PDB file of C-alpha atoms in Angstrom:
ATOM      1  CA  MET J  24       2.295 -37.978  17.325  1.00 44.00           C
ATOM      2  CA  ASP J  25       0.744 -35.323  15.179  1.00 54.00           C
ATOM      3  CA  SER J  26       2.776 -32.454  13.946  1.00 57.00           C
ATOM      4  CA  PRO J  27       1.711 -28.880  14.673  1.00 60.00           C
ATOM      5  CA  VAL J  28       0.855 -28.440  10.926  1.00 63.00           C
ATOM      6  CA  THR J  29      -1.456 -31.497  10.859  1.00 63.00           C
ATOM      7  CA  THR J  30      -3.112 -30.419  14.109  1.00 74.00           C
ATOM      8  CA  ARG J  31      -3.753 -26.883  12.832  1.00 85.00           C
ATOM      9  CA  LEU J  32      -5.226 -28.286   9.583  1.00 92.00           C
ATOM     10  CA  SER J  33      -7.565 -30.507  11.369  1.00 92.00           C
ATOM     11  CA  GLU J  34      -8.614 -27.478  13.549  1.00 87.00           C
ATOM     12  CA  GLN J  35      -9.232 -25.426  10.437  1.00 89.00           C
ATOM     13  CA  LEU J  36     -11.288 -28.271   8.907  1.00 93.00           C
ATOM     14  CA  ARG J  37     -13.257 -28.635  11.986  1.00 91.00           C
ATOM     15  CA  GLU J  38     -14.066 -24.956  11.976  1.00 83.00           C
ATOM     16  CA  LYS J  39     -15.313 -25.136   8.375  1.00 88.00           C
ATOM     17  CA  ILE J  40     -17.444 -28.240   8.981  1.00 91.00           C
ATOM     18  CA  GLU J  41     -18.719 -26.789  12.236  1.00 83.00           C
ATOM     19  CA  GLU J  42     -19.718 -23.539  10.327  1.00 76.00           C
ATOM     20  CA  SER J  43     -21.615 -25.620   7.843  1.00 84.00           C
ATOM     21  CA  ILE J  44     -23.520 -27.223  10.729  1.00 81.00           C
ATOM     22  CA  VAL J  45     -24.107 -23.905  12.324  1.00 68.00           C
ATOM     23  CA  THR J  46     -25.466 -22.275   9.172  1.00 67.00           C
ATOM     24  CA  GLY J  47     -27.756 -25.277   8.472  1.00 71.00           C
ATOM     25  CA  ALA J  48     -25.927 -26.430   5.402  1.00 81.00           C
ATOM     26  CA  TYR J  49     -25.440 -29.734   7.066  1.00 86.00           C
ATOM     27  CA  ALA J  50     -28.848 -30.269   8.762  1.00 80.00           C
ATOM     28  CA  PRO J  51     -29.447 -32.719  11.591  1.00 81.00           C
ATOM     29  CA  GLY J  52     -29.268 -36.287  10.280  1.00 85.00           C
ATOM     30  CA  THR J  53     -26.900 -35.387   7.452  1.00 90.00           C
ATOM     31  CA  ARG J  54     -24.197 -38.112   6.899  1.00 92.00           C
ATOM     32  CA  LEU J  55     -20.677 -36.997   6.634  1.00 94.00           C
ATOM     33  CA  GLU J  56     -18.519 -39.180   4.589  1.00 93.00           C
ATOM     34  CA  GLU J  57     -14.677 -38.885   5.197  1.00 93.00           C
ATOM     35  CA  ILE J  58     -13.685 -39.566   1.570  1.00 94.00           C
ATOM     36  CA  ASP J  59     -16.128 -36.989   0.186  1.00 94.00           C
ATOM     37  CA  LEU J  60     -15.022 -34.308   2.748  1.00 95.00           C
ATOM     38  CA  ALA J  61     -11.400 -35.041   1.942  1.00 95.00           C
ATOM     39  CA  GLU J  62     -12.000 -34.603  -1.780  1.00 95.00           C
ATOM     40  CA  MET J  63     -14.064 -31.388  -1.180  1.00 94.00           C
ATOM     41  CA  HIS J  64     -11.316 -29.767   0.920  1.00 94.00           C
ATOM     42  CA  GLY J  65      -8.372 -31.164  -1.126  1.00 95.00           C
ATOM     43  CA  VAL J  66      -6.782 -32.958   1.878  1.00 95.00           C
ATOM     44  CA  SER J  67      -6.169 -36.524   2.990  1.00 94.00           C
ATOM     45  CA  ARG J  68      -8.597 -38.443   5.116  1.00 93.00           C
ATOM     46  CA  THR J  69      -6.387 -38.206   8.257  1.00 94.00           C
ATOM     47  CA  PRO J  70      -7.065 -34.466   9.196  1.00 94.00           C
ATOM     48  CA  ILE J  71     -10.709 -34.994   8.169  1.00 96.00           C
ATOM     49  CA  ARG J  72     -11.051 -37.860  10.518  1.00 94.00           C
ATOM     50  CA  GLU J  73      -9.375 -35.832  13.280  1.00 95.00           C
ATOM     51  CA  ALA J  74     -11.710 -32.955  12.704  1.00 95.00           C
ATOM     52  CA  LEU J  75     -14.665 -35.249  12.884  1.00 95.00           C
ATOM     53  CA  ILE J  76     -13.461 -36.734  16.169  1.00 94.00           C
ATOM     54  CA  GLN J  77     -13.128 -33.100  17.548  1.00 91.00           C
ATOM     55  CA  LEU J  78     -16.726 -32.449  16.419  1.00 92.00           C
ATOM     56  CA  GLU J  79     -17.865 -35.659  18.050  1.00 92.00           C
ATOM     57  CA  ALA J  80     -16.186 -34.652  21.317  1.00 87.00           C
ATOM     58  CA  VAL J  81     -18.396 -31.473  21.619  1.00 81.00           C
ATOM     59  CA  GLY J  82     -21.540 -33.294  20.427  1.00 83.00           C
ATOM     60  CA  PHE J  83     -22.067 -31.787  16.937  1.00 87.00           C
ATOM     61  CA  ILE J  84     -21.831 -35.194  15.264  1.00 93.00           C
ATOM     62  CA  SER J  85     -21.890 -38.934  16.249  1.00 93.00           C
ATOM     63  CA  LYS J  86     -20.662 -42.067  14.737  1.00 91.00           C
ATOM     64  CA  ARG J  87     -23.330 -44.686  13.911  1.00 84.00           C
ATOM     65  CA  PRO J  88     -22.428 -48.369  13.367  1.00 83.00           C
ATOM     66  CA  ARG J  89     -22.149 -49.176   9.746  1.00 78.00           C
ATOM     67  CA  LYS J  90     -23.496 -45.738   8.854  1.00 78.00           C
ATOM     68  CA  GLY J  91     -20.471 -43.517   9.550  1.00 88.00           C
ATOM     69  CA  TRP J  92     -20.618 -39.886  10.803  1.00 94.00           C
ATOM     70  CA  GLU J  93     -23.901 -38.091  11.239  1.00 93.00           C
ATOM     71  CA  VAL J  94     -24.868 -34.621  12.333  1.00 91.00           C
ATOM     72  CA  THR J  95     -26.541 -34.877  15.733  1.00 87.00           C
ATOM     73  CA  ALA J  96     -30.207 -34.233  15.974  1.00 78.00           C
ATOM     74  CA  ILE J  97     -31.066 -33.201  19.506  1.00 77.00           C
ATOM     75  CA  PRO J  98     -34.629 -33.779  20.690  1.00 79.00           C
ATOM     76  CA  ALA J  99     -36.440 -30.547  21.398  1.00 77.00           C
ATOM     77  CA  PRO J 100     -37.093 -31.249  25.158  1.00 82.00           C
ATOM     78  CA  ARG J 101     -33.430 -32.065  25.539  1.00 85.00           C
ATOM     79  CA  LEU J 102     -32.413 -28.945  23.751  1.00 83.00           C
ATOM     80  CA  CYS J 103     -34.572 -26.825  26.004  1.00 84.00           C
ATOM     81  CA  GLU J 104     -32.944 -28.464  29.083  1.00 89.00           C
ATOM     82  CA  MET J 105     -29.564 -27.370  27.743  1.00 90.00           C
ATOM     83  CA  PHE J 106     -30.796 -23.862  27.178  1.00 90.00           C
ATOM     84  CA  ASP J 107     -32.116 -23.975  30.822  1.00 92.00           C
ATOM     85  CA  VAL J 108     -28.578 -24.707  32.059  1.00 95.00           C
ATOM     86  CA  MET J 109     -27.062 -22.171  29.717  1.00 95.00           C
ATOM     87  CA  ALA J 110     -29.492 -19.512  31.020  1.00 95.00           C
ATOM     88  CA  GLU J 111     -28.484 -20.164  34.495  1.00 97.00           C
ATOM     89  CA  MET J 112     -24.684 -20.027  33.679  1.00 98.00           C
ATOM     90  CA  GLU J 113     -25.167 -16.796  31.789  1.00 97.00           C
ATOM     91  CA  ALA J 114     -27.222 -15.406  34.700  1.00 98.00           C
ATOM     92  CA  MET J 115     -24.245 -16.207  37.097  1.00 98.00           C
ATOM     93  CA  CYS J 116     -21.841 -14.605  34.627  1.00 98.00           C
ATOM     94  CA  GLY J 117     -23.874 -11.487  34.513  1.00 98.00           C
ATOM     95  CA  ARG J 118     -24.203 -11.188  38.227  1.00 98.00           C
ATOM     96  CA  LEU J 119     -20.472 -11.619  38.743  1.00 98.00           C
ATOM     97  CA  ALA J 120     -19.552  -9.314  35.765  1.00 98.00           C
ATOM     98  CA  ALA J 121     -21.705  -6.517  37.329  1.00 98.00           C
ATOM     99  CA  ARG J 122     -19.616  -6.907  40.568  1.00 98.00           C
ATOM    100  CA  ARG J 123     -16.225  -7.599  39.089  1.00 98.00           C
ATOM    101  CA  ALA J 124     -15.848  -6.006  35.659  1.00 98.00           C
ATOM    102  CA  THR J 125     -12.975  -3.556  35.273  1.00 98.00           C
ATOM    103  CA  ASP J 126     -13.354  -0.338  33.335  1.00 98.00           C
ATOM    104  CA  VAL J 127     -11.701  -1.897  30.333  1.00 98.00           C
ATOM    105  CA  GLU J 128     -14.042  -4.976  30.476  1.00 98.00           C
ATOM    106  CA  GLN J 129     -17.136  -2.732  30.694  1.00 98.00           C
ATOM    107  CA  ARG J 130     -15.913  -0.773  27.812  1.00 98.00           C
ATOM    108  CA  ARG J 131     -15.341  -3.934  25.788  1.00 98.00           C
ATOM    109  CA  ILE J 132     -18.889  -5.070  26.468  1.00 98.00           C
ATOM    110  CA  ARG J 133     -20.324  -1.692  25.498  1.00 98.00           C
ATOM    111  CA  LEU J 134     -18.227  -1.478  22.321  1.00 98.00           C
ATOM    112  CA  THR J 135     -19.220  -5.006  21.225  1.00 97.00           C
ATOM    113  CA  HIS J 136     -22.818  -4.050  21.879  1.00 97.00           C
ATOM    114  CA  GLN J 137     -22.452  -1.026  19.624  1.00 97.00           C
ATOM    115  CA  ALA J 138     -20.958  -3.187  16.969  1.00 97.00           C
ATOM    116  CA  CYS J 139     -24.034  -5.386  17.188  1.00 96.00           C
ATOM    117  CA  GLN J 140     -26.168  -2.243  16.670  1.00 96.00           C
ATOM    118  CA  ARG J 141     -24.363  -1.548  13.366  1.00 96.00           C
ATOM    119  CA  ALA J 142     -24.985  -5.051  12.208  1.00 94.00           C
ATOM    120  CA  LYS J 143     -28.662  -4.777  13.185  1.00 94.00           C
ATOM    121  CA  GLU J 144     -29.045  -1.495  11.370  1.00 95.00           C
ATOM    122  CA  ALA J 145     -27.411  -3.101   8.288  1.00 95.00           C
ATOM    123  CA  ASN J 146     -29.864  -5.871   8.614  1.00 90.00           C
ATOM    124  CA  ASP J 147     -26.927  -8.489   8.579  1.00 90.00           C
ATOM    125  CA  PRO J 148     -27.976 -11.435  10.730  1.00 85.00           C
ATOM    126  CA  ALA J 149     -24.778 -13.318  10.044  1.00 82.00           C
ATOM    127  CA  GLU J 150     -22.619 -10.484  11.262  1.00 90.00           C
ATOM    128  CA  TYR J 151     -24.953  -9.790  14.110  1.00 91.00           C
ATOM    129  CA  TYR J 152     -24.621 -13.474  15.276  1.00 87.00           C
ATOM    130  CA  ARG J 153     -20.893 -13.312  15.080  1.00 88.00           C
ATOM    131  CA  LEU J 154     -20.705 -10.125  17.230  1.00 94.00           C
ATOM    132  CA  ASN J 155     -23.492 -11.498  19.503  1.00 93.00           C
ATOM    133  CA  GLU J 156     -21.206 -14.348  20.455  1.00 92.00           C
ATOM    134  CA  VAL J 157     -18.306 -11.911  21.096  1.00 96.00           C
ATOM    135  CA  PHE J 158     -20.692  -9.922  23.318  1.00 97.00           C
ATOM    136  CA  HIS J 159     -21.577 -12.896  25.449  1.00 97.00           C
ATOM    137  CA  LEU J 160     -18.035 -14.154  25.718  1.00 97.00           C
ATOM    138  CA  ALA J 161     -17.056 -10.709  26.938  1.00 98.00           C
ATOM    139  CA  ILE J 162     -19.519 -10.961  29.799  1.00 98.00           C
ATOM    140  CA  TYR J 163     -18.177 -14.448  30.659  1.00 98.00           C
ATOM    141  CA  ASP J 164     -14.526 -13.006  30.830  1.00 98.00           C
ATOM    142  CA  ALA J 165     -15.770 -10.144  33.040  1.00 98.00           C
ATOM    143  CA  SER J 166     -17.086 -12.647  35.660  1.00 98.00           C
ATOM    144  CA  HIS J 167     -13.420 -13.482  36.625  1.00 98.00           C
ATOM    145  CA  ASN J 168     -14.338 -16.992  37.410  1.00 98.00           C
ATOM    146  CA  ALA J 169     -12.203 -19.310  35.313  1.00 98.00           C
ATOM    147  CA  PHE J 170     -14.208 -22.524  35.856  1.00 98.00           C
ATOM    148  CA  LEU J 171     -17.495 -20.803  35.064  1.00 98.00           C
ATOM    149  CA  ILE J 172     -15.914 -19.198  31.949  1.00 98.00           C
ATOM    150  CA  GLU J 173     -14.722 -22.669  30.821  1.00 97.00           C
ATOM    151  CA  GLN J 174     -18.044 -24.395  31.325  1.00 97.00           C
ATOM    152  CA  ALA J 175     -20.148 -21.501  29.921  1.00 97.00           C
ATOM    153  CA  SER J 176     -18.023 -21.214  26.803  1.00 94.00           C
ATOM    154  CA  ALA J 177     -18.186 -25.001  26.235  1.00 90.00           C
ATOM    155  CA  LEU J 178     -21.911 -25.029  26.445  1.00 93.00           C
ATOM    156  CA  HIS J 179     -22.267 -21.883  24.368  1.00 91.00           C
ATOM    157  CA  ARG J 180     -20.212 -23.529  21.619  1.00 84.00           C
ATOM    158  CA  ARG J 181     -22.442 -26.651  21.779  1.00 83.00           C
ATOM    159  CA  LEU J 182     -25.546 -24.490  21.398  1.00 85.00           C
ATOM    160  CA  ARG J 183     -24.129 -22.290  18.591  1.00 80.00           C
ATOM    161  CA  PRO J 184     -26.295 -23.675  15.777  1.00 73.00           C
ATOM    162  CA  TYR J 185     -29.413 -23.368  17.750  1.00 77.00           C
ATOM    163  CA  ARG J 186     -28.664 -19.862  19.056  1.00 80.00           C
ATOM    164  CA  ARG J 187     -28.074 -18.860  15.498  1.00 75.00           C
ATOM    165  CA  LEU J 188     -31.398 -20.403  14.402  1.00 71.00           C
ATOM    166  CA  GLN J 189     -33.249 -18.174  16.733  1.00 71.00           C
ATOM    167  CA  LEU J 190     -32.063 -15.041  14.909  1.00 69.00           C
ATOM    168  CA  ARG J 191     -34.034 -16.230  11.881  1.00 67.00           C
ATOM    169  CA  VAL J 192     -37.303 -15.595  13.743  1.00 69.00           C
ATOM    170  CA  ARG J 193     -38.995 -12.405  12.740  1.00 70.00           C
ATOM    171  CA  ASN J 194     -37.746  -9.323  14.842  1.00 78.00           C
ATOM    172  CA  ARG J 195     -35.664 -11.566  17.008  1.00 82.00           C
ATOM    173  CA  MET J 196     -32.484  -9.682  16.011  1.00 88.00           C
ATOM    174  CA  HIS J 197     -34.039  -6.343  17.043  1.00 90.00           C
ATOM    175  CA  THR J 198     -35.501  -7.845  20.327  1.00 90.00           C
ATOM    176  CA  SER J 199     -32.109  -9.386  21.102  1.00 92.00           C
ATOM    177  CA  PHE J 200     -30.400  -6.011  20.713  1.00 94.00           C
ATOM    178  CA  ASN J 201     -32.837  -4.347  22.968  1.00 95.00           C
ATOM    179  CA  GLU J 202     -32.324  -7.025  25.634  1.00 95.00           C
ATOM    180  CA  HIS J 203     -28.536  -6.542  25.256  1.00 97.00           C
ATOM    181  CA  GLU J 204     -28.980  -2.852  26.009  1.00 97.00           C
ATOM    182  CA  ALA J 205     -30.623  -3.553  29.299  1.00 98.00           C
ATOM    183  CA  ILE J 206     -28.072  -6.077  30.173  1.00 98.00           C
ATOM    184  CA  VAL J 207     -25.160  -3.645  29.459  1.00 98.00           C
ATOM    185  CA  GLN J 208     -26.806  -0.954  31.587  1.00 98.00           C
ATOM    186  CA  ALA J 209     -27.299  -3.279  34.501  1.00 98.00           C
ATOM    187  CA  ILE J 210     -23.571  -4.410  34.347  1.00 98.00           C
ATOM    188  CA  GLU J 211     -22.387  -0.872  34.111  1.00 98.00           C
ATOM    189  CA  ALA J 212     -24.503   0.150  37.001  1.00 98.00           C
ATOM    190  CA  GLY J 213     -23.226  -2.704  39.134  1.00 98.00           C
ATOM    191  CA  GLN J 214     -26.764  -4.215  39.455  1.00 98.00           C
ATOM    192  CA  GLY J 215     -25.901  -7.809  39.728  1.00 98.00           C
ATOM    193  CA  ASP J 216     -29.358  -9.257  40.429  1.00 98.00           C
ATOM    194  CA  VAL J 217     -30.820  -7.332  37.588  1.00 98.00           C
ATOM    195  CA  ALA J 218     -28.134  -8.381  35.101  1.00 98.00           C
ATOM    196  CA  SER J 219     -28.657 -11.983  36.256  1.00 98.00           C
ATOM    197  CA  ASP J 220     -32.375 -11.935  35.706  1.00 98.00           C
ATOM    198  CA  LEU J 221     -32.063 -10.127  32.326  1.00 98.00           C
ATOM    199  CA  LEU J 222     -29.512 -12.645  31.041  1.00 97.00           C
ATOM    200  CA  ARG J 223     -31.493 -15.551  32.266  1.00 96.00           C
ATOM    201  CA  ALA J 224     -34.599 -14.275  30.389  1.00 94.00           C
ATOM    202  CA  HIS J 225     -32.571 -13.481  27.301  1.00 93.00           C
ATOM    203  CA  VAL J 226     -31.249 -17.056  26.919  1.00 91.00           C
ATOM    204  CA  VAL J 227     -33.950 -19.321  28.230  1.00 87.00           C
ATOM    205  CA  VAL J 228     -36.272 -20.931  25.588  1.00 74.00           C
ATOM    206  CA  GLN J 229     -39.905 -21.052  26.711  1.00 61.00           C
ATOM    207  CA  GLY J 230     -43.327 -20.346  25.418  1.00 60.00           C
ATOM    208  CA  GLU J 231     -43.431 -18.795  21.957  1.00 65.00           C
ATOM    209  CA  ARG J 232     -39.602 -19.056  21.686  1.00 68.00           C
ATOM    210  CA  PHE J 233     -39.838 -22.815  22.155  1.00 67.00           C
ATOM    211  CA  THR J 234     -42.371 -23.017  19.451  1.00 71.00           C
ATOM    212  CA  ASP J 235     -40.263 -20.782  17.136  1.00 69.00           C
ATOM    213  CA  LEU J 236     -37.122 -22.908  17.714  1.00 67.00           C
ATOM    214  CA  VAL J 237     -38.835 -26.153  17.040  1.00 67.00           C
ATOM    215  CA  SER J 238     -40.291 -24.717  13.895  1.00 69.00           C
ATOM    216  CA  SER J 239     -36.900 -23.519  12.717  1.00 64.00           C
ATOM    217  CA  LEU J 240     -35.362 -27.019  13.420  1.00 63.00           C
ATOM    218  CA  GLU J 241     -38.110 -28.749  11.383  1.00 63.00           C
ATOM    219  CA  SER J 242     -37.401 -26.440   8.481  1.00 62.00           C
ATOM    220  CA  LEU J 243     -33.745 -27.592   8.538  1.00 55.00           C
ATOM    221  CA  VAL J 244     -34.306 -31.300   8.500  1.00 53.00           C
ATOM    222  CA  SER J 245     -34.483 -32.866   5.090  1.00 46.00           C
ATOM    223  CA  PRO J 246     -37.201 -35.400   4.208  1.00 43.00           C
ATOM    224  CA  LYS J 247     -34.469 -38.048   4.084  1.00 41.00           C
ATOM    225  CA  LEU J 248     -30.842 -38.348   5.236  1.00 42.00           C
ATOM    226  CA  SER J 249     -28.365 -36.780   2.909  1.00 46.00           C
ATOM    227  CA  VAL J 250     -24.700 -37.589   2.238  1.00 48.00           C
ATOM    228  CA  VAL J 251     -22.197 -34.783   1.974  1.00 51.00           C
ATOM    229  CA  ALA J 252     -20.559 -35.214  -1.406  1.00 44.00           C
TER     230      ALA J 252
END
C-alpha cells in the first residue's frame, strides 16, 4: 500500500505533467518515457508511473503497445461532442446557480470575475485562464447539485488543454470576459433561463470557434512524434 508521502508525490508529478500538456509543451502525440521523466524530476520511476496512470484515467494520455505512454490526440469532431456536453452541463449549473446561489456564493462569483478583469487588463492570458477556471467552478458550486458538480468538474478538467487553447485566439480573452459579465448579471438577477442560455453559448464550439480550435490544435502537433527527454 502506498504511503501518504508517495501518493502526494505522484499527485504533484501528475499536476506538473498535466500542466505541460495543458500549456502545449507536450503536444498531442508526444511520447512520455518513464525513465526520462524520472530523471527530469529527480525521482524514481514508481511515482512517475503512478502519475501517468492517473493521467490515463482522465484521458490525457494513453498507453500504446510497445510504444509506451503517449499524449492523447482527440479528433476534432469528438472534441466538439465533448464541448457540446460541457455546454449543456454548464447551462444547467448556471440555471441552478441563478436559483440557489447564496449571497456569499454570488459575491464569490463576482469577485472572481473582477479578478479576471485585472488579468485581462494586464494582458496576462495565463493568469486569466487560471482565474477563468475558478470562475466556472464557483458557478458549479453555486448549483448545489453534488452529482452535477462532480460530473461537470471532471469534464472541465478533461477539456482544460483545449479551453486554454481557445484563449490564444485573437480577442478571445476580451470576448470571454464580456460573456462572463452577462452571465454574472443573470445569476445575480436570478434569471435562470438567461444564465443557462449564456453559459451554453459561452462554452459550445461551433462555426468560427470550431475553425479556430482546429487551427490551434494543428499548430501544436509536431511534424513527427517526439519523446520527452
